[in-house]
Amino acid sequence: MQPNCIFCKIVAKEIPAKIVFEDEHVLAFHDLHPQSPVHVLVIPKVHIASLAHATDEQSALLGHCLRAVAKIAVELGVADNGYRTVINTGNDGGQTVHHLHVHLLAGRQHGWPPG
Ligand code: 5GP
Ligand code: ZN
């Protein structure tokens, strides 16, 4: 756990979140400021600052996060219509919380290119 990391605090249940899925390796919860009717964040429980900080040893964990996204989409009933997955990385990527997270956005048509 990284001190002062808001998502580590959510993992530790020190800060409340609307959790939609949890297993040994990942936690998923609704975004505080949803950008779509469904906006869930899927995070590894271990602190990884960004995708750029993930190591080869964490490849399976990254895959596990993506599988969790797909399963949650089914659970939430949005898989058939489709959804957008986003990982913002670093400054130009627009990352604001420095604990790796995958955005799962659904429930509306998402445009391309993103802003
Ligand atoms: P980023 O901009 O880093 O890709 O995404 C960070 C996301 O975390 C944003 O969509 C923001 O709304 C969300 N967020 C920030 N703080 C909290 C929080 O305390 N709880 C929850 N559930 N979401 C948060
Ligand atoms: Zn963290």
Short mmCIF file of N, CA and C and ligand atoms in Angstrom, two decimals:
data_model
loop_
_atom_site.label_atom_id
_atom_site.label_comp_id
_atom_site.label_asym_id
_atom_site.label_seq_id
_atom_site.Cartn_x
_atom_site.Cartn_y
_atom_site.Cartn_z
N MET A 1 0.84 -1.21 0.00
CA MET A 1 0.00 0.00 0.00
C MET A 1 0.87 1.25 0.00
N GLN A 2 0.49 2.16 -0.90
CA GLN A 2 1.23 3.41 -1.04
C GLN A 2 0.56 4.47 -0.17
N PRO A 3 1.30 5.10 0.77
CA PRO A 3 0.67 6.14 1.59
C PRO A 3 0.15 7.27 0.69
N ASN A 4 -0.99 7.80 1.05
CA ASN A 4 -1.60 8.92 0.31
C ASN A 4 -2.18 8.54 -1.05
N CYS A 5 -2.20 7.25 -1.37
CA CYS A 5 -2.84 6.84 -2.63
C CYS A 5 -4.32 6.54 -2.35
N ILE A 6 -5.18 7.30 -3.01
CA ILE A 6 -6.62 7.21 -2.73
C ILE A 6 -7.17 5.82 -3.09
N PHE A 7 -6.63 5.22 -4.16
CA PHE A 7 -7.15 3.91 -4.56
C PHE A 7 -6.63 2.81 -3.62
N CYS A 8 -5.41 2.94 -3.12
CA CYS A 8 -4.93 2.00 -2.10
C CYS A 8 -5.84 2.09 -0.86
N LYS A 9 -6.28 3.29 -0.54
CA LYS A 9 -7.17 3.47 0.62
C LYS A 9 -8.53 2.84 0.36
N ILE A 10 -8.98 2.87 -0.88
CA ILE A 10 -10.24 2.18 -1.23
C ILE A 10 -10.05 0.67 -1.11
N VAL A 11 -8.90 0.17 -1.57
CA VAL A 11 -8.59 -1.27 -1.43
C VAL A 11 -8.60 -1.66 0.05
N ALA A 12 -8.02 -0.80 0.89
CA ALA A 12 -7.93 -1.08 2.32
C ALA A 12 -9.24 -0.81 3.05
N LYS A 13 -10.25 -0.34 2.30
CA LYS A 13 -11.57 -0.01 2.84
C LYS A 13 -11.49 1.15 3.86
N GLU A 14 -10.46 1.97 3.70
CA GLU A 14 -10.35 3.16 4.55
C GLU A 14 -11.19 4.30 4.00
N ILE A 15 -11.46 4.25 2.70
CA ILE A 15 -12.35 5.21 2.03
C ILE A 15 -13.46 4.40 1.39
N PRO A 16 -14.71 4.83 1.54
CA PRO A 16 -15.81 4.05 0.96
C PRO A 16 -15.86 4.16 -0.56
N ALA A 17 -16.34 3.13 -1.18
CA ALA A 17 -16.59 3.13 -2.62
C ALA A 17 -17.72 2.16 -2.89
N LYS A 18 -18.41 2.39 -4.00
CA LYS A 18 -19.49 1.47 -4.40
C LYS A 18 -18.86 0.33 -5.19
N ILE A 19 -18.54 -0.73 -4.48
CA ILE A 19 -17.80 -1.85 -5.07
C ILE A 19 -18.74 -2.73 -5.88
N VAL A 20 -18.31 -3.07 -7.09
CA VAL A 20 -19.12 -3.94 -7.95
C VAL A 20 -18.50 -5.32 -8.11
N PHE A 21 -17.20 -5.45 -7.86
CA PHE A 21 -16.53 -6.74 -8.01
C PHE A 21 -15.24 -6.73 -7.19
N GLU A 22 -14.95 -7.88 -6.61
CA GLU A 22 -13.70 -7.99 -5.86
C GLU A 22 -13.25 -9.43 -5.88
N ASP A 23 -11.96 -9.65 -6.11
CA ASP A 23 -11.38 -10.97 -5.90
C ASP A 23 -10.01 -10.76 -5.26
N GLU A 24 -9.20 -11.81 -5.28
CA GLU A 24 -7.90 -11.75 -4.60
C GLU A 24 -7.00 -10.65 -5.17
N HIS A 25 -7.14 -10.40 -6.48
CA HIS A 25 -6.16 -9.54 -7.17
C HIS A 25 -6.69 -8.18 -7.59
N VAL A 26 -7.99 -8.07 -7.80
CA VAL A 26 -8.53 -6.81 -8.33
C VAL A 26 -9.74 -6.34 -7.53
N LEU A 27 -9.99 -5.04 -7.66
CA LEU A 27 -11.18 -4.42 -7.07
C LEU A 27 -11.81 -3.53 -8.14
N ALA A 28 -13.14 -3.54 -8.20
CA ALA A 28 -13.84 -2.69 -9.16
C ALA A 28 -14.92 -1.92 -8.42
N PHE A 29 -15.03 -0.63 -8.76
CA PHE A 29 -16.00 0.23 -8.07
C PHE A 29 -16.45 1.34 -9.01
N HIS A 30 -17.62 1.90 -8.71
CA HIS A 30 -18.16 2.98 -9.53
C HIS A 30 -17.31 4.24 -9.38
N ASP A 31 -17.08 4.92 -10.51
CA ASP A 31 -16.36 6.18 -10.50
C ASP A 31 -17.18 7.24 -9.75
N LEU A 32 -16.49 8.08 -8.99
CA LEU A 32 -17.14 9.13 -8.21
C LEU A 32 -17.82 10.16 -9.10
N HIS A 33 -17.25 10.39 -10.28
CA HIS A 33 -17.79 11.38 -11.23
C HIS A 33 -18.02 10.69 -12.57
N PRO A 34 -19.12 9.95 -12.68
CA PRO A 34 -19.32 9.13 -13.88
C PRO A 34 -19.43 9.96 -15.16
N GLN A 35 -18.75 9.51 -16.18
CA GLN A 35 -18.76 10.17 -17.49
C GLN A 35 -19.72 9.49 -18.47
N SER A 36 -20.30 8.39 -18.05
CA SER A 36 -21.26 7.62 -18.85
C SER A 36 -22.23 7.00 -17.85
N PRO A 37 -23.40 6.53 -18.34
CA PRO A 37 -24.36 5.91 -17.41
C PRO A 37 -23.74 4.80 -16.57
N VAL A 38 -22.84 4.03 -17.16
CA VAL A 38 -22.03 3.07 -16.39
C VAL A 38 -20.58 3.52 -16.47
N HIS A 39 -19.97 3.76 -15.33
CA HIS A 39 -18.55 4.15 -15.30
C HIS A 39 -17.92 3.49 -14.08
N VAL A 40 -17.22 2.40 -14.38
CA VAL A 40 -16.59 1.59 -13.32
C VAL A 40 -15.08 1.65 -13.50
N LEU A 41 -14.37 1.64 -12.40
CA LEU A 41 -12.91 1.57 -12.42
C LEU A 41 -12.48 0.21 -11.92
N VAL A 42 -11.60 -0.43 -12.67
CA VAL A 42 -11.06 -1.74 -12.27
C VAL A 42 -9.57 -1.54 -11.97
N ILE A 43 -9.18 -1.91 -10.77
CA ILE A 43 -7.79 -1.65 -10.35
C ILE A 43 -7.16 -2.93 -9.78
N PRO A 44 -5.84 -3.06 -9.97
CA PRO A 44 -5.14 -4.11 -9.23
C PRO A 44 -5.08 -3.72 -7.76
N LYS A 45 -5.18 -4.69 -6.87
CA LYS A 45 -5.11 -4.35 -5.44
C LYS A 45 -3.73 -3.85 -5.05
N VAL A 46 -2.72 -4.39 -5.69
CA VAL A 46 -1.36 -3.94 -5.41
C VAL A 46 -1.15 -2.58 -6.08
N HIS A 47 -0.38 -1.72 -5.45
CA HIS A 47 -0.14 -0.39 -6.02
C HIS A 47 0.81 -0.48 -7.21
N ILE A 48 0.29 -0.10 -8.38
CA ILE A 48 1.11 0.11 -9.58
C ILE A 48 0.78 1.52 -10.03
N ALA A 49 1.79 2.38 -10.14
CA ALA A 49 1.51 3.81 -10.34
C ALA A 49 0.82 4.09 -11.67
N SER A 50 1.17 3.34 -12.70
CA SER A 50 0.55 3.52 -14.02
C SER A 50 0.91 2.32 -14.87
N LEU A 51 0.33 2.26 -16.07
CA LEU A 51 0.69 1.18 -17.00
C LEU A 51 2.18 1.21 -17.28
N ALA A 52 2.75 2.40 -17.33
CA ALA A 52 4.18 2.54 -17.62
C ALA A 52 5.05 1.96 -16.51
N HIS A 53 4.48 1.79 -15.32
CA HIS A 53 5.23 1.26 -14.19
C HIS A 53 5.07 -0.25 -14.03
N ALA A 54 4.18 -0.87 -14.78
CA ALA A 54 3.96 -2.31 -14.64
C ALA A 54 5.16 -3.07 -15.20
N THR A 55 5.47 -4.19 -14.58
CA THR A 55 6.63 -4.99 -14.97
C THR A 55 6.19 -6.24 -15.73
N ASP A 56 7.15 -6.90 -16.35
CA ASP A 56 6.85 -8.17 -17.04
C ASP A 56 6.24 -9.16 -16.06
N GLU A 57 6.70 -9.14 -14.83
CA GLU A 57 6.19 -10.08 -13.82
C GLU A 57 4.71 -9.82 -13.51
N GLN A 58 4.24 -8.62 -13.84
CA GLN A 58 2.84 -8.27 -13.58
C GLN A 58 1.94 -8.45 -14.81
N SER A 59 2.48 -9.10 -15.84
CA SER A 59 1.70 -9.29 -17.07
C SER A 59 0.41 -10.06 -16.80
N ALA A 60 0.51 -11.13 -16.01
CA ALA A 60 -0.69 -11.92 -15.72
C ALA A 60 -1.72 -11.09 -14.96
N LEU A 61 -1.24 -10.24 -14.07
CA LEU A 61 -2.14 -9.37 -13.31
C LEU A 61 -2.86 -8.39 -14.23
N LEU A 62 -2.13 -7.86 -15.21
CA LEU A 62 -2.76 -6.95 -16.18
C LEU A 62 -3.83 -7.68 -16.96
N GLY A 63 -3.53 -8.89 -17.38
CA GLY A 63 -4.53 -9.68 -18.09
C GLY A 63 -5.73 -9.97 -17.21
N HIS A 64 -5.47 -10.23 -15.95
CA HIS A 64 -6.55 -10.49 -14.99
C HIS A 64 -7.47 -9.27 -14.86
N CYS A 65 -6.89 -8.08 -14.87
CA CYS A 65 -7.70 -6.85 -14.81
C CYS A 65 -8.61 -6.76 -16.03
N LEU A 66 -8.09 -7.06 -17.20
CA LEU A 66 -8.90 -6.97 -18.41
C LEU A 66 -10.00 -8.03 -18.42
N ARG A 67 -9.69 -9.23 -17.97
CA ARG A 67 -10.72 -10.27 -17.88
C ARG A 67 -11.81 -9.84 -16.89
N ALA A 68 -11.39 -9.19 -15.81
CA ALA A 68 -12.37 -8.70 -14.83
C ALA A 68 -13.30 -7.67 -15.48
N VAL A 69 -12.74 -6.78 -16.29
CA VAL A 69 -13.57 -5.79 -16.99
C VAL A 69 -14.63 -6.49 -17.82
N ALA A 70 -14.22 -7.48 -18.60
CA ALA A 70 -15.17 -8.18 -19.48
C ALA A 70 -16.26 -8.88 -18.67
N LYS A 71 -15.87 -9.49 -17.57
CA LYS A 71 -16.86 -10.18 -16.72
C LYS A 71 -17.83 -9.19 -16.07
N ILE A 72 -17.30 -8.05 -15.62
CA ILE A 72 -18.15 -7.03 -14.99
C ILE A 72 -19.13 -6.47 -16.01
N ALA A 73 -18.67 -6.29 -17.26
CA ALA A 73 -19.56 -5.79 -18.31
C ALA A 73 -20.74 -6.75 -18.49
N VAL A 74 -20.47 -8.04 -18.44
CA VAL A 74 -21.56 -9.03 -18.54
C VAL A 74 -22.48 -8.89 -17.33
N GLU A 75 -21.87 -8.82 -16.14
CA GLU A 75 -22.64 -8.71 -14.90
C GLU A 75 -23.57 -7.49 -14.91
N LEU A 76 -23.07 -6.39 -15.44
CA LEU A 76 -23.83 -5.14 -15.44
C LEU A 76 -24.77 -5.04 -16.63
N GLY A 77 -24.74 -6.05 -17.50
CA GLY A 77 -25.69 -6.10 -18.60
C GLY A 77 -25.36 -5.17 -19.76
N VAL A 78 -24.10 -4.78 -19.90
CA VAL A 78 -23.73 -3.86 -20.97
C VAL A 78 -22.86 -4.51 -22.05
N ALA A 79 -22.56 -5.78 -21.89
CA ALA A 79 -21.63 -6.44 -22.82
C ALA A 79 -22.20 -6.52 -24.23
N ASP A 80 -23.49 -6.76 -24.35
CA ASP A 80 -24.08 -6.94 -25.68
C ASP A 80 -24.02 -5.65 -26.50
N ASN A 81 -24.33 -4.53 -25.87
CA ASN A 81 -24.29 -3.25 -26.59
C ASN A 81 -22.87 -2.73 -26.78
N GLY A 82 -21.95 -3.19 -25.95
CA GLY A 82 -20.55 -2.78 -26.05
C GLY A 82 -20.19 -1.71 -25.05
N TYR A 83 -18.91 -1.46 -24.99
CA TYR A 83 -18.41 -0.52 -23.98
C TYR A 83 -17.04 -0.01 -24.39
N ARG A 84 -16.62 1.06 -23.75
CA ARG A 84 -15.31 1.66 -23.98
C ARG A 84 -14.43 1.33 -22.77
N THR A 85 -13.19 0.89 -23.05
CA THR A 85 -12.21 0.72 -21.97
C THR A 85 -11.09 1.72 -22.20
N VAL A 86 -10.66 2.36 -21.12
CA VAL A 86 -9.64 3.41 -21.22
C VAL A 86 -8.63 3.24 -20.08
N ILE A 87 -7.36 3.36 -20.43
CA ILE A 87 -6.30 3.45 -19.41
C ILE A 87 -5.54 4.74 -19.70
N ASN A 88 -5.74 5.73 -18.87
CA ASN A 88 -4.99 6.99 -19.01
C ASN A 88 -3.63 6.82 -18.35
N THR A 89 -2.59 7.21 -19.06
CA THR A 89 -1.22 7.02 -18.54
C THR A 89 -0.44 8.32 -18.63
N GLY A 90 0.01 8.78 -17.48
CA GLY A 90 0.88 9.96 -17.43
C GLY A 90 0.15 11.25 -17.78
N ASN A 91 0.92 12.30 -17.90
CA ASN A 91 0.37 13.64 -18.08
C ASN A 91 -0.42 13.79 -19.37
N ASP A 92 0.19 13.44 -20.49
CA ASP A 92 -0.51 13.59 -21.77
C ASP A 92 -1.69 12.63 -21.88
N GLY A 93 -1.62 11.52 -21.15
CA GLY A 93 -2.74 10.58 -21.15
C GLY A 93 -3.91 11.04 -20.32
N GLY A 94 -3.68 12.09 -19.51
CA GLY A 94 -4.75 12.62 -18.67
C GLY A 94 -4.94 11.88 -17.37
N GLN A 95 -3.91 11.15 -16.93
CA GLN A 95 -4.02 10.40 -15.67
C GLN A 95 -4.00 11.36 -14.48
N THR A 96 -4.99 11.22 -13.61
CA THR A 96 -5.06 12.08 -12.43
C THR A 96 -4.86 11.31 -11.14
N VAL A 97 -5.18 10.03 -11.15
CA VAL A 97 -4.95 9.18 -9.97
C VAL A 97 -3.84 8.19 -10.32
N HIS A 98 -2.77 8.24 -9.55
CA HIS A 98 -1.57 7.49 -9.93
C HIS A 98 -1.52 6.12 -9.28
N HIS A 99 -2.60 5.39 -9.55
CA HIS A 99 -2.71 3.96 -9.23
C HIS A 99 -3.43 3.38 -10.46
N LEU A 100 -2.76 2.49 -11.15
CA LEU A 100 -3.27 1.96 -12.42
C LEU A 100 -4.75 1.58 -12.32
N HIS A 101 -5.53 2.04 -13.28
CA HIS A 101 -6.95 1.71 -13.31
C HIS A 101 -7.44 1.65 -14.75
N VAL A 102 -8.38 0.75 -14.98
CA VAL A 102 -9.03 0.64 -16.28
C VAL A 102 -10.43 1.21 -16.14
N HIS A 103 -10.75 2.20 -16.97
CA HIS A 103 -12.11 2.74 -17.00
C HIS A 103 -12.98 1.81 -17.84
N LEU A 104 -14.14 1.48 -17.34
CA LEU A 104 -15.16 0.76 -18.11
C LEU A 104 -16.35 1.71 -18.25
N LEU A 105 -16.56 2.16 -19.50
CA LEU A 105 -17.60 3.15 -19.77
C LEU A 105 -18.64 2.52 -20.69
N ALA A 106 -19.91 2.66 -20.32
CA ALA A 106 -20.97 2.01 -21.10
C ALA A 106 -22.28 2.74 -20.88
N GLY A 107 -23.26 2.33 -21.70
CA GLY A 107 -24.60 2.87 -21.54
C GLY A 107 -24.89 4.03 -22.46
N ARG A 108 -23.96 4.36 -23.33
CA ARG A 108 -24.18 5.37 -24.37
C ARG A 108 -23.16 5.12 -25.48
N GLN A 109 -23.39 5.77 -26.62
CA GLN A 109 -22.43 5.69 -27.71
C GLN A 109 -21.21 6.54 -27.36
N HIS A 110 -20.02 6.00 -27.55
CA HIS A 110 -18.80 6.74 -27.26
C HIS A 110 -18.12 7.15 -28.58
N GLY A 111 -17.74 8.41 -28.66
CA GLY A 111 -17.17 8.91 -29.89
C GLY A 111 -15.70 8.57 -30.07
N TRP A 112 -15.22 8.78 -31.28
CA TRP A 112 -13.82 8.61 -31.60
C TRP A 112 -13.42 9.66 -32.60
N PRO A 113 -12.31 10.35 -32.47
CA PRO A 113 -11.29 10.15 -31.44
C PRO A 113 -11.72 10.72 -30.09
N PRO A 114 -11.13 10.21 -29.00
CA PRO A 114 -11.44 10.75 -27.68
C PRO A 114 -10.86 12.16 -27.54
N GLY A 115 -11.37 12.90 -26.59
CA GLY A 115 -10.89 14.27 -26.40
C GLY A 115 -9.51 14.35 -25.82
P1 5GP B 1 -7.84 9.19 -14.41
O1 5GP B 1 -8.12 10.63 -14.78
O2 5GP B 1 -6.64 9.09 -13.51
O3 5GP B 1 -7.75 8.25 -15.59
O4 5GP B 1 -9.11 8.68 -13.64
C1 5GP B 1 -9.27 8.84 -12.28
C2 5GP B 1 -10.74 8.62 -12.00
O5 5GP B 1 -10.89 8.38 -10.62
C3 5GP B 1 -11.62 9.80 -12.37
O6 5GP B 1 -12.61 9.39 -13.30
C4 5GP B 1 -12.23 10.23 -11.04
O7 5GP B 1 -13.58 10.64 -11.15
C5 5GP B 1 -12.09 8.98 -10.19
N1 5GP B 1 -11.94 9.20 -8.77
C6 5GP B 1 -11.09 10.08 -8.17
N2 5GP B 1 -11.19 10.01 -6.84
C7 5GP B 1 -12.11 9.04 -6.58
C8 5GP B 1 -12.63 8.49 -5.37
O8 5GP B 1 -12.27 8.88 -4.26
N3 5GP B 1 -13.57 7.52 -5.49
C9 5GP B 1 -13.99 7.07 -6.72
N4 5GP B 1 -14.91 6.10 -6.72
N5 5GP B 1 -13.51 7.57 -7.88
C10 5GP B 1 -12.58 8.53 -7.81
ZN ZN B 2 -2.27 2.85 -4.84
#
